[in-house]
CSV table of C-alpha atoms in Angstrom, one decimal:
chain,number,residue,atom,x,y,z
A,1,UNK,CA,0.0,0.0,0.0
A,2,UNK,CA,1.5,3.3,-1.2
A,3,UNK,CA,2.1,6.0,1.5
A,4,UNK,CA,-1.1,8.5,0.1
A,5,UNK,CA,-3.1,5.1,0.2
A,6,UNK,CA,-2.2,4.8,3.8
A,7,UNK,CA,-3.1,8.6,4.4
A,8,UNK,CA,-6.3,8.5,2.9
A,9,UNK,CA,-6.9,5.3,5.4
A,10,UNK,CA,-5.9,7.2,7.9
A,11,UNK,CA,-8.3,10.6,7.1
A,12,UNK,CA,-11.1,8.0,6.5
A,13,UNK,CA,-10.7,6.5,10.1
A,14,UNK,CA,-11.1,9.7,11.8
A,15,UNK,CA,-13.2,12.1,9.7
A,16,UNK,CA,-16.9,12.8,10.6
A,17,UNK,CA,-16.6,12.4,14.5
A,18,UNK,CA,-17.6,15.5,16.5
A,19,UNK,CA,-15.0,17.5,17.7
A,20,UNK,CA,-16.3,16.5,21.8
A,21,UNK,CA,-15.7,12.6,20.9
A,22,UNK,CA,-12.0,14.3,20.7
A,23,UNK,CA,-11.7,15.3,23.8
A,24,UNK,CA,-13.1,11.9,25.2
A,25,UNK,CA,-10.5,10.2,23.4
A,26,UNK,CA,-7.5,13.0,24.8
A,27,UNK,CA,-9.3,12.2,28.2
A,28,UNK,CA,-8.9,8.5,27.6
A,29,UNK,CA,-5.4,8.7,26.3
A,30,UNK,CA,-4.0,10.9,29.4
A,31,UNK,CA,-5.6,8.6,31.6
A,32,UNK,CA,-4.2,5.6,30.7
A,33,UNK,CA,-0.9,7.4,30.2
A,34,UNK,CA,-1.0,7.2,34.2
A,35,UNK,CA,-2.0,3.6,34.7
A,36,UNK,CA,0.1,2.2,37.6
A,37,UNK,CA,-1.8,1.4,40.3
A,38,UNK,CA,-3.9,-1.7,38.4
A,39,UNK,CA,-0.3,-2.9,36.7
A,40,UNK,CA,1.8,-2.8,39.8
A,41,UNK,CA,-0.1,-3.5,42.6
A,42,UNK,CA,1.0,-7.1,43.4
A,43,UNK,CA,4.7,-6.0,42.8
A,44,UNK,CA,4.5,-3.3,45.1
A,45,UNK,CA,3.2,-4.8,47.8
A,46,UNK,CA,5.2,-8.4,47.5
A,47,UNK,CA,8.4,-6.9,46.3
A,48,UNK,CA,8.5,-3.6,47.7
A,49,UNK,CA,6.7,-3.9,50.9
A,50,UNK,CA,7.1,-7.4,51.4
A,51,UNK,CA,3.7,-8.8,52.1
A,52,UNK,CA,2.4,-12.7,51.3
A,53,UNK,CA,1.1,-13.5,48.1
A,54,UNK,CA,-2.4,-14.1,49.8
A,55,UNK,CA,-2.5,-10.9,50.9
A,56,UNK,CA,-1.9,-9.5,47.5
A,57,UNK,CA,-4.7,-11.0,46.3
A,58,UNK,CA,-6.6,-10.4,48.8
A,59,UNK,CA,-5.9,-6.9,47.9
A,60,UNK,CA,-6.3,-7.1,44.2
A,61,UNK,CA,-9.4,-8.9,44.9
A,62,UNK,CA,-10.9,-6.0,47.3
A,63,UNK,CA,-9.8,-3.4,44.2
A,64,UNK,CA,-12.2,-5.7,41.7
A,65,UNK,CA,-14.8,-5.8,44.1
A,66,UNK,CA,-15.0,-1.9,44.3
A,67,UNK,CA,-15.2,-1.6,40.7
A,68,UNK,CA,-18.6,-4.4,41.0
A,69,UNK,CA,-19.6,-2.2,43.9
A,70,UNK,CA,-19.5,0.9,42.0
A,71,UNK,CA,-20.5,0.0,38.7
A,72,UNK,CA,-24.7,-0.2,39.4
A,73,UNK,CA,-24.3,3.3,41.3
A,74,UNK,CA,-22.1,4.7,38.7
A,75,UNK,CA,-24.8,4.1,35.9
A,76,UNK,CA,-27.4,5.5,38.3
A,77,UNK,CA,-25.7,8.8,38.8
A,78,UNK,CA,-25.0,9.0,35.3
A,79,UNK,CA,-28.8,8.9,34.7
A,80,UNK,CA,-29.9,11.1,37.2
A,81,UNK,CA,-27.0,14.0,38.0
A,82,UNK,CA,-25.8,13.4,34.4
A,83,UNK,CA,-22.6,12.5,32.8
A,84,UNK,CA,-20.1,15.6,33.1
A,85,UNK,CA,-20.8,15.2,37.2
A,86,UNK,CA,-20.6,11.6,37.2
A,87,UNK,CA,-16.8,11.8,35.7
A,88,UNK,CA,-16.0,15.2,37.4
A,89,UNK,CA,-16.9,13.0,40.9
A,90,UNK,CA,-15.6,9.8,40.1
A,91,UNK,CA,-12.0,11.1,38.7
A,92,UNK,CA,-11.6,13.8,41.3
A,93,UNK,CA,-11.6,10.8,44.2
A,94,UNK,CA,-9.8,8.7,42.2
A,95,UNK,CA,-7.1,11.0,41.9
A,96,UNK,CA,-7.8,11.4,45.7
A,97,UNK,CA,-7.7,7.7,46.3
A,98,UNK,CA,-5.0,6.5,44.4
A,99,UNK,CA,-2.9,9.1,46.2
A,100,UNK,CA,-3.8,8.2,49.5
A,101,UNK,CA,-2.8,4.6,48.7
A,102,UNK,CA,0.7,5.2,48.3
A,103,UNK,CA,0.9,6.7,51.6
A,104,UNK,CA,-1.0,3.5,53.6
A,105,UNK,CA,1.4,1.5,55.5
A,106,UNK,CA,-0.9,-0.7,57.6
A,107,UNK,CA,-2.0,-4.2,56.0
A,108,UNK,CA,-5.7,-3.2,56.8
A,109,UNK,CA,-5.5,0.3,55.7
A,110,UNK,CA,-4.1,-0.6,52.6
A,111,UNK,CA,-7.0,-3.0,52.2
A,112,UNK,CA,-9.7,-0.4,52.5
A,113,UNK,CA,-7.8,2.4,50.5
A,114,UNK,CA,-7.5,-0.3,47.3
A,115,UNK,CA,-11.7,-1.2,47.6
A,116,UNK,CA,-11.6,2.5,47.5
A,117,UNK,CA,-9.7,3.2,45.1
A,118,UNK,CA,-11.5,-0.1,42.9
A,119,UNK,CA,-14.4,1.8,43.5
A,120,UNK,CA,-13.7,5.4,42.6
A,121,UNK,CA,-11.9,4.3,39.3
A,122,UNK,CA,-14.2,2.4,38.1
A,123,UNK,CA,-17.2,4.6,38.3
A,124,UNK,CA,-16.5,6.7,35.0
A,125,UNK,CA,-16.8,3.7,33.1
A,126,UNK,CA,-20.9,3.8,32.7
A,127,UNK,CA,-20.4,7.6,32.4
A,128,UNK,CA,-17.9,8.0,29.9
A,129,UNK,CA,-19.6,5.0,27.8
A,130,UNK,CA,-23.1,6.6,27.9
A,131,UNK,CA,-21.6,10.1,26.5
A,132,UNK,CA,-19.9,8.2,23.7
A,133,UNK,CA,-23.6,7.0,22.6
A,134,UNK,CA,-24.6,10.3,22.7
A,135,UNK,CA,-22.4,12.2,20.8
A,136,UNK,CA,-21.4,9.6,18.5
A,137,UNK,CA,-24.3,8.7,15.2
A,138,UNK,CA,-25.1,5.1,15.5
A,139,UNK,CA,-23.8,4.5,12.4
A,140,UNK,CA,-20.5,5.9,13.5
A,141,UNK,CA,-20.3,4.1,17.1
A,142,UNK,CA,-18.3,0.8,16.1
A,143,UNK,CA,-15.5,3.2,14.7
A,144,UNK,CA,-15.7,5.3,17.7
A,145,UNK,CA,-15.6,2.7,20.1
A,146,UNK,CA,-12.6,1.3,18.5
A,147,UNK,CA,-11.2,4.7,18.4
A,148,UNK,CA,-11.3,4.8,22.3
A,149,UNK,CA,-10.2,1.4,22.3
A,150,UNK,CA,-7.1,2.0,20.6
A,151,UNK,CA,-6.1,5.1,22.8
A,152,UNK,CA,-6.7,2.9,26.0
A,153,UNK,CA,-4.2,0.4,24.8
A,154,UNK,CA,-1.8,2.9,23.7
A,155,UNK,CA,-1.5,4.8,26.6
A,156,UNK,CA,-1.4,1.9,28.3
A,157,UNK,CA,1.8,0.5,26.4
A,158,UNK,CA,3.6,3.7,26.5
A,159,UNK,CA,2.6,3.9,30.9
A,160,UNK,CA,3.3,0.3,31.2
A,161,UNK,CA,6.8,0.5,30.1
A,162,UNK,CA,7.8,3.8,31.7
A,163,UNK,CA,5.9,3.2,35.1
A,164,UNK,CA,8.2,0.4,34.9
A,165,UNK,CA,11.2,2.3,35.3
A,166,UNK,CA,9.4,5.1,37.4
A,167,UNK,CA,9.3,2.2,40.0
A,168,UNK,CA,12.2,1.2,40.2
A,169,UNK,CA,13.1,4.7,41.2
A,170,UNK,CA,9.8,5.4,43.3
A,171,UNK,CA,6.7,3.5,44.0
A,172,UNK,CA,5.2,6.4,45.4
A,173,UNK,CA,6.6,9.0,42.3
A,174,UNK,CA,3.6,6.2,40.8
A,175,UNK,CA,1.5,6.5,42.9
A,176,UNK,CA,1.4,10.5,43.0
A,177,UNK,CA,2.1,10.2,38.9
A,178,UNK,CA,-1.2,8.4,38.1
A,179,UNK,CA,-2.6,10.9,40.7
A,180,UNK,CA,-1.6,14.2,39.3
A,181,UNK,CA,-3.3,12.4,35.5
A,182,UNK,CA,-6.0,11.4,36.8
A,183,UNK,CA,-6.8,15.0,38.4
A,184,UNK,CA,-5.8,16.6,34.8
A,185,UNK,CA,-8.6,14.3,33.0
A,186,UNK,CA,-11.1,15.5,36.0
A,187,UNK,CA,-10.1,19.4,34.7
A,188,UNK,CA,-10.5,18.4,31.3
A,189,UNK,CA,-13.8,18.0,31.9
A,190,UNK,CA,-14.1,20.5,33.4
A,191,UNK,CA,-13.0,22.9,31.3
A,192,UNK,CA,-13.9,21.6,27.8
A,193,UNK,CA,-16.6,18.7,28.2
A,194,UNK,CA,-20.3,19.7,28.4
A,195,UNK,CA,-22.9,17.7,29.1
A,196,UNK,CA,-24.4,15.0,27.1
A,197,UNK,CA,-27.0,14.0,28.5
A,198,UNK,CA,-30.2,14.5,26.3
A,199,UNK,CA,-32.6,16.8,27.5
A,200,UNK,CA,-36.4,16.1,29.2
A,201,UNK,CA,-38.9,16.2,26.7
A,202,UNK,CA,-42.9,16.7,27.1
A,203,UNK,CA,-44.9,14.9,29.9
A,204,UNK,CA,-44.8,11.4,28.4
A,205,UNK,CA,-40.7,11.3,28.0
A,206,UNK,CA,-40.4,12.2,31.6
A,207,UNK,CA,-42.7,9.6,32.1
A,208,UNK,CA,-40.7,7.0,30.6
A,209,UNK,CA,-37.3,8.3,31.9
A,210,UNK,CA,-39.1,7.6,35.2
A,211,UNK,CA,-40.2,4.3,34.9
A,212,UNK,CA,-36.4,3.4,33.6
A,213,UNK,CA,-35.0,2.1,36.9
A,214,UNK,CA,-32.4,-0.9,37.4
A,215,UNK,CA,-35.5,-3.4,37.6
A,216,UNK,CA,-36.1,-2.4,34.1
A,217,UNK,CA,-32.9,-3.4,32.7
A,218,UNK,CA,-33.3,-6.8,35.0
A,219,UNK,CA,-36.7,-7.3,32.8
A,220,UNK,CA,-35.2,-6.4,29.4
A,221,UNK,CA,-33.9,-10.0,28.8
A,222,UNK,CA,-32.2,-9.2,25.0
A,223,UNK,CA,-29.9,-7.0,26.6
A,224,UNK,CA,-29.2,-9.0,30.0
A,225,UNK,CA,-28.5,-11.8,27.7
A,226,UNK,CA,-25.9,-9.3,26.0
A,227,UNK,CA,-24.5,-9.1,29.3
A,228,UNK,CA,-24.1,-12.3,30.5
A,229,UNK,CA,-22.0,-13.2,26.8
A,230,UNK,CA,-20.1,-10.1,28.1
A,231,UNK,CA,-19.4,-12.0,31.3
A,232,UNK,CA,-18.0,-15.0,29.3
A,233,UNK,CA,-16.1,-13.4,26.9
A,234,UNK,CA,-14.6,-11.4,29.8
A,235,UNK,CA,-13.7,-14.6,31.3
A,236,UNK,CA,-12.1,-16.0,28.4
A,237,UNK,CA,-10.1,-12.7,27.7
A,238,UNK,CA,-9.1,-12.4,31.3
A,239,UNK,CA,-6.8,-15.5,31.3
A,240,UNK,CA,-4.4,-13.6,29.6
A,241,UNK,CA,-4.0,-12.0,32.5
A,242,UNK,CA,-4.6,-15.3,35.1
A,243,UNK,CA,-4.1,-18.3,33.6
A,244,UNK,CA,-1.6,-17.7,30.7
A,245,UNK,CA,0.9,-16.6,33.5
A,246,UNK,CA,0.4,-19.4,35.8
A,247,UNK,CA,0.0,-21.9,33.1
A,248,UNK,CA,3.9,-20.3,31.3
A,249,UNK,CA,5.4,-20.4,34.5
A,250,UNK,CA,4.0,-24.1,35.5
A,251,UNK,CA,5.2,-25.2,32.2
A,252,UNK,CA,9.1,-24.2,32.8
A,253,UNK,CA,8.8,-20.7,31.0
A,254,UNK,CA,10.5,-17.3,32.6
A,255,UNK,CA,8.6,-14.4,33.4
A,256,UNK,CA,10.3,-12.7,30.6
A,257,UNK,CA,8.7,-15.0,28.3
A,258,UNK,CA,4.9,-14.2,29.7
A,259,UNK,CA,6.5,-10.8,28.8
A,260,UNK,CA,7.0,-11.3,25.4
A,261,UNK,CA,4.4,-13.2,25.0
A,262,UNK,CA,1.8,-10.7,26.4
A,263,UNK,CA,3.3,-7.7,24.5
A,264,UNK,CA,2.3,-9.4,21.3
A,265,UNK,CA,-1.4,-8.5,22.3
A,266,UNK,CA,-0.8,-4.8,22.8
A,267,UNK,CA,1.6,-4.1,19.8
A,268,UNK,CA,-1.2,-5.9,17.6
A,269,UNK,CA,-3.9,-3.8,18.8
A,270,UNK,CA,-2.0,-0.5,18.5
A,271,UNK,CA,-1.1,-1.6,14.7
A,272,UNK,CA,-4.5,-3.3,13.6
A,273,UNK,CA,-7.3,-1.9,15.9
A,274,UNK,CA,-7.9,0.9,13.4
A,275,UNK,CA,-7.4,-1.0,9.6
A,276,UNK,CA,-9.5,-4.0,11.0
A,277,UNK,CA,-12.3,-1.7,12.7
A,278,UNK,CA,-12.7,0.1,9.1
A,279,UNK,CA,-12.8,-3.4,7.7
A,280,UNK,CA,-15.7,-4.7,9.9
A,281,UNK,CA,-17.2,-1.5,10.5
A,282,UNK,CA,-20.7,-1.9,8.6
A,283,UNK,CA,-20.4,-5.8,8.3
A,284,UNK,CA,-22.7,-7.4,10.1
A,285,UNK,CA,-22.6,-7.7,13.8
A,286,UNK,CA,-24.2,-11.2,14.5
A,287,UNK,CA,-21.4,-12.7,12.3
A,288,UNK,CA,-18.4,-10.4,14.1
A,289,UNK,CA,-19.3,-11.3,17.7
A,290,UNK,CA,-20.2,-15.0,16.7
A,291,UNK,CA,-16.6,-15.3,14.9
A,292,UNK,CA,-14.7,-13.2,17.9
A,293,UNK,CA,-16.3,-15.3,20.5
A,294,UNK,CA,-14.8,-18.7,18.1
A,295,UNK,CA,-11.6,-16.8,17.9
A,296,UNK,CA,-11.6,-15.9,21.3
A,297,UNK,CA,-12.4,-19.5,22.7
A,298,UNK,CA,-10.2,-21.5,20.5
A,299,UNK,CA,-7.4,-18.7,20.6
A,300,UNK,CA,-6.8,-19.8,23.6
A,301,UNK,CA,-7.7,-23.1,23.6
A,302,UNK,CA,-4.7,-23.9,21.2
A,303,UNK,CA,-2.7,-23.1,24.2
A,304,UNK,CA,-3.1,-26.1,25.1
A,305,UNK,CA,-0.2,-27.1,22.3
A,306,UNK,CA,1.8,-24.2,23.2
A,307,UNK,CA,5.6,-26.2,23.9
A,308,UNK,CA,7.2,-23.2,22.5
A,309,UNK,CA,7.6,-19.6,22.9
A,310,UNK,CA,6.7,-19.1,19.7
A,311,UNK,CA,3.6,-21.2,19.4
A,312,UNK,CA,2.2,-19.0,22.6
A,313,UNK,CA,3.2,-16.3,20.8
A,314,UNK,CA,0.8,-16.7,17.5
A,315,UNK,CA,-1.9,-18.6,20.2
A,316,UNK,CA,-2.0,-14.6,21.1
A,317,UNK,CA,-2.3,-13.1,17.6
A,318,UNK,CA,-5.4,-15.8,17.8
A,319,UNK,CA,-7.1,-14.4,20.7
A,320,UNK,CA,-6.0,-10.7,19.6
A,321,UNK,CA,-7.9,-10.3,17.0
A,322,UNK,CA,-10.4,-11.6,18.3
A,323,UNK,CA,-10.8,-8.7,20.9
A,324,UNK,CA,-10.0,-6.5,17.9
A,325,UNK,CA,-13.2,-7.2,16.4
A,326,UNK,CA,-15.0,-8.2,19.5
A,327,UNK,CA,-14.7,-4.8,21.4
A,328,UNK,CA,-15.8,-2.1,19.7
A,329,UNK,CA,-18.9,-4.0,18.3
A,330,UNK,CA,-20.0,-5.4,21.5
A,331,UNK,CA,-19.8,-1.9,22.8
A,332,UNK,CA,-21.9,-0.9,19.7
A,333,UNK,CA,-24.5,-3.6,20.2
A,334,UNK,CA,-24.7,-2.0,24.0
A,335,UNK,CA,-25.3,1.4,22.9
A,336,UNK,CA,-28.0,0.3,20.4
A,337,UNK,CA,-30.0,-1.7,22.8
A,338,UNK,CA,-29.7,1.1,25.7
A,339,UNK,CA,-32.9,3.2,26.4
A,340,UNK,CA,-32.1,7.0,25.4
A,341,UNK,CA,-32.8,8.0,29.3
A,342,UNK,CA,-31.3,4.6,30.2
A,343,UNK,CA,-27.8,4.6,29.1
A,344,UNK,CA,-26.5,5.1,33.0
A,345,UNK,CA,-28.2,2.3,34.6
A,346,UNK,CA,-27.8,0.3,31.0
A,347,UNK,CA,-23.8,0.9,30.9
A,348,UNK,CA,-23.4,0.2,34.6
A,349,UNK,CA,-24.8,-3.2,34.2
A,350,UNK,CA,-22.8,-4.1,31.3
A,351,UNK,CA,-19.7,-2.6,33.0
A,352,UNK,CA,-21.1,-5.2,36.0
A,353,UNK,CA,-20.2,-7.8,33.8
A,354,UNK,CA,-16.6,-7.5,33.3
A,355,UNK,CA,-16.2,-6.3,37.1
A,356,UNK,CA,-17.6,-9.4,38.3
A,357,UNK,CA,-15.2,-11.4,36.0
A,358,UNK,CA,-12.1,-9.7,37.4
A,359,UNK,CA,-13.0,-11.2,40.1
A,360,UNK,CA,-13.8,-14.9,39.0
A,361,UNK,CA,-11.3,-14.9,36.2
A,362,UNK,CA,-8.6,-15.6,38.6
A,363,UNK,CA,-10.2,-17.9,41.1
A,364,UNK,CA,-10.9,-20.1,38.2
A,365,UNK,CA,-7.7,-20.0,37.0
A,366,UNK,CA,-6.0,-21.4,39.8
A,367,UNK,CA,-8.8,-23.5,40.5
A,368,UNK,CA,-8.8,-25.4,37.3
A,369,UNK,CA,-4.6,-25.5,36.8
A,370,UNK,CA,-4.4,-26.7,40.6
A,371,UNK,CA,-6.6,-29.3,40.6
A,372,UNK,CA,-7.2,-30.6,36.9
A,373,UNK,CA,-4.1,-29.0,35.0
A,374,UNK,CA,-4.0,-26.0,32.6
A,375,UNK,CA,-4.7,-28.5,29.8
A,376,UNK,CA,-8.0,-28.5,31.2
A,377,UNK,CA,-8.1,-24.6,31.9
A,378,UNK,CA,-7.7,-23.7,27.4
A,379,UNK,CA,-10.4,-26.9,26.9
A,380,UNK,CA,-12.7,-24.5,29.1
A,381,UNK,CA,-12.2,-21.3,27.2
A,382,UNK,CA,-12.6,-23.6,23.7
A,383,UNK,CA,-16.3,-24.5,25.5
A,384,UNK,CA,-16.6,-21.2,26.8
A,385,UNK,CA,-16.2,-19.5,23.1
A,386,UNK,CA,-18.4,-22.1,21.4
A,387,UNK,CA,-21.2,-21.3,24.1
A,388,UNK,CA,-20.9,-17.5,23.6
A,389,UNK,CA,-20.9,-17.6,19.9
A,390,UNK,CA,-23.7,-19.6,19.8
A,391,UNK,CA,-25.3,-17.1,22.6
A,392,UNK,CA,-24.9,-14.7,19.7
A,393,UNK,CA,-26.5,-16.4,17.5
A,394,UNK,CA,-29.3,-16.8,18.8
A,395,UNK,CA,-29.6,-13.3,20.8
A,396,UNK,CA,-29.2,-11.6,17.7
A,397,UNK,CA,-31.8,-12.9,15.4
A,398,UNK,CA,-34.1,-10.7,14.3
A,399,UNK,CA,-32.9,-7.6,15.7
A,400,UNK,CA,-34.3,-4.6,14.9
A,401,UNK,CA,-32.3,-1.5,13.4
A,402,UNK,CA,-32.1,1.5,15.3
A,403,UNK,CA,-31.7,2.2,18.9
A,404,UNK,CA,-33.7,1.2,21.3
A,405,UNK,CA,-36.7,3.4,22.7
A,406,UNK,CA,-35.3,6.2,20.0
A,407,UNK,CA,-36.0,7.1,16.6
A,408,UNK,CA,-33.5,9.0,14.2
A,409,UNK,CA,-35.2,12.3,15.6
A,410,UNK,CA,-34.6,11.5,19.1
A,411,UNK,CA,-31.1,10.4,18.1
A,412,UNK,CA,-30.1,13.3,16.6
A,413,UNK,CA,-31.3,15.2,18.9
A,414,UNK,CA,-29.4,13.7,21.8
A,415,UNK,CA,-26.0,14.1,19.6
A,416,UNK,CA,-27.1,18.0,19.3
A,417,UNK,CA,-27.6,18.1,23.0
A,418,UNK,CA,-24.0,16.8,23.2
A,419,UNK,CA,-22.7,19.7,20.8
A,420,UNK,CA,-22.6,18.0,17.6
A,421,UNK,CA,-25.2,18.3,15.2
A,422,UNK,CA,-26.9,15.6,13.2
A,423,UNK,CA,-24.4,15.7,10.5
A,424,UNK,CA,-21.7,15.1,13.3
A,425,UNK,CA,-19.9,18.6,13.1
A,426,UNK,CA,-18.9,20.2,16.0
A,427,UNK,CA,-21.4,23.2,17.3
A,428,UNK,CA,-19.9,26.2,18.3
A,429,UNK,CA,-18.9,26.8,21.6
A,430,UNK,CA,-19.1,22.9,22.4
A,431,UNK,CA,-17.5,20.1,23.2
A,432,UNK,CA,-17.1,16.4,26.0
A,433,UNK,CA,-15.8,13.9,27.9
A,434,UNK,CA,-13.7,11.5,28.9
A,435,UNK,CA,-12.4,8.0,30.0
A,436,UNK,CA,-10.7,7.5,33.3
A,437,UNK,CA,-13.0,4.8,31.6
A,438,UNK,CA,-10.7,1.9,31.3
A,439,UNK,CA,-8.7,3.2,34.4
């Protein structure tokens, strides 16, 4: 591909998004410049402070149970105080919290800081993934979420490697670094990101914002079935975290290796999240989740014959693209099956999914590799995948177009009410958000 073909690629990926989807994505980008706290934790307080491995994970468990506390409440308040608030609130604390944390020194106190900190960082999720559904066309969504995608794993690359050497030097100097980032994201939204959320209507849309509460999105059983496929595929996904690790390291590999091996995912996502979103981007989405949950399940499956570096290595490209494709139109689906006046409570749940599988993903991890071998770990994921892709299929037959409880007219008007226009240009003196999202 010539260099002007790859500039026009480029233009193409990016053109037609309003200008306050920008500032989400500079939000999202500074944020996860300043990831430490979810990458180090277990090395900080093993290595550095010199605590048990069972208190570690008691401690990484407490910080995945306040993002499962706070994800219900978070999609609440983004309903009913809004969206700017709801990010202005939950980053400010987190910037609070994670500073705080560095300073702890007792064992309990460190405890409570991190369900603290679990909880105030993950509370801009529903917030920051409801203002993306507003500002964004539906048609443009898939290519938006992918967008935000892409920034979260490059910021996360570029943090990961030099929060590496900044603790080396300084845990704390992390601690108060993701701090200091986390507050700048809180006074970008301050300062540039209006709010979102669409305005109240006539009598009979108040009405119906009213009678959206959490026991509606309990009832609406298209969109909890979305969730629960969320909770598997995050379950499958999350052993590259858990199980890949333990299964390396019970299999004679160095942590070096896991290194190298993990890296894989992140410099694939940086290089093909973009080209393959434009590919996918108005194919249809019953046959991209069906084929990333496959991908996903036997991706890691084939770990199962992974004797070599280098077979772990492409078992990775496997389950990579997988999560290339899967991401951004899972996060599409979400947003068109969310209620306009819903999209709080709506996000929060699906963000309930992945927090509750932070929290399972390792205990059946070590579960499965102790007692039955990690053989039987990748045959799970393989079943896993098949289930969810069939989950899929079936969930997604006969699915309307269009969002749900809007029409193009309401749609439009919640992306005018978020500074954009219905064409998607920027309106003067306007613009939005951002994503301590993924923090």
């Amino acid at each position: 591909m010539s260099a002007a073909s790859l500039r026009q690629a480029a233009r193409e990926s990016v053109s037609g998004l309003p200008a306050a989807f920008w500032w989400l994505w500079v939000s999202t980008l500074v944020n996860r410049l300043g990831a430490f706290v979810a990458t180090f934790m277990t090395l900080y307080l093993t290595v550095d402070r010199g605590y048990s491995a069972s208190f570690a994970g008691l401690v990484v468990a407490l910080h995945g149970l306040g993002g499962v506390i706070s994800s219900l409440v978070a999609g609440v308040m983004t309903d009913r105080l809004g969206r700017r608030p709801t990010l202005m609130a939950a980053q400010a604390s987190t910037a609070f919290s994670v500073a705080l944390l560095g300073f702890m020194q007792h064992p309990a106190s460190i405890a409570a800081v991190a369900l603290l900190v679990g909880m105030t960082s993950n509370a801009s999720r529903p917030a920051v993934q409801a203002m993306m559904a507003d500002i964004v066309r539906p048609e443009d969504r898939v290519r938006a979420f992918a967008l935000n995608y892409w920034a979260i794993n490059l910021g996360f690359a570029v943090s990961a490697t030099v929060a590496g050497f900044v603790a080396e030097y300084s845990y704390l100097a992390g601690f108060l670094g993701e701090a200091a980032l986390t507050l700048l994201c809180a006074v970008l939204v301050y300062v540039k990101l209006p709010e979102s959320r669409p305005e109240k209507g006539d009598a009979a849309t108040e009405a119906a914002e009213a009678e959206i509460g959490l026991g509606t999105v309990l009832r609406d059983g298209r969109y909890m079935g979305v969730v629960g496929l969320s909770f598997l595929i995050s379950l499958i996904f999350m052993q590259g975290s858990f199980g890949l690790p333990l299964a390396m390291g019970q299999a004679g590999f160095s942590t070096g290796d896991y290194g190298m091996a993990i890296a894989v995912n992140g410099v694939l996502i940086v290089l093909l999240q973009i080209p393959v979103t434009r590919f996918i981007e108005h194919r249809d989405p019953q046959k991209l989740l069906v084929v990333s949950a496959l991908l996903a399940g036997y991706g890691f499956g084939l770990t199962a014959f992974g004797g070599s570096l280098g077979v772990i290595a492409l078992t990775v490209c496997v389950w990579t693209l997988a999560e290339i494709i899967n991401s951004p139109t899972q996060m599409g689906l979400v947003a068109r099956l969310s209620p306009l006046h819903g999209r709080g409570r709506y996000q929060g749940m699906y963000t309930l999914s992945w927090a509750v599988a932070s929290l399972i993903a390792p205990l059946l991890a070590g579960f499965v590799i102790d007692r039955f071998g990690a053989g039987w770990l990748w045959g799970t994921t393989a079943v896993l995948g098949t289930v969810a892709g069939l989950g899929y299929w079936l969930l997604m037959r006969g699915l309307p177009e269009g969002d749900a409880g809007t029409d193009t007219g309401a749609e439009g008007g919640a992306a005018a009410g978020a500074g954009a226009d219905p064409t998607g240009a920027a309106a003067p003196a306007s613009a939005p958000l951002p994503a301590a999202a993924e923090a």
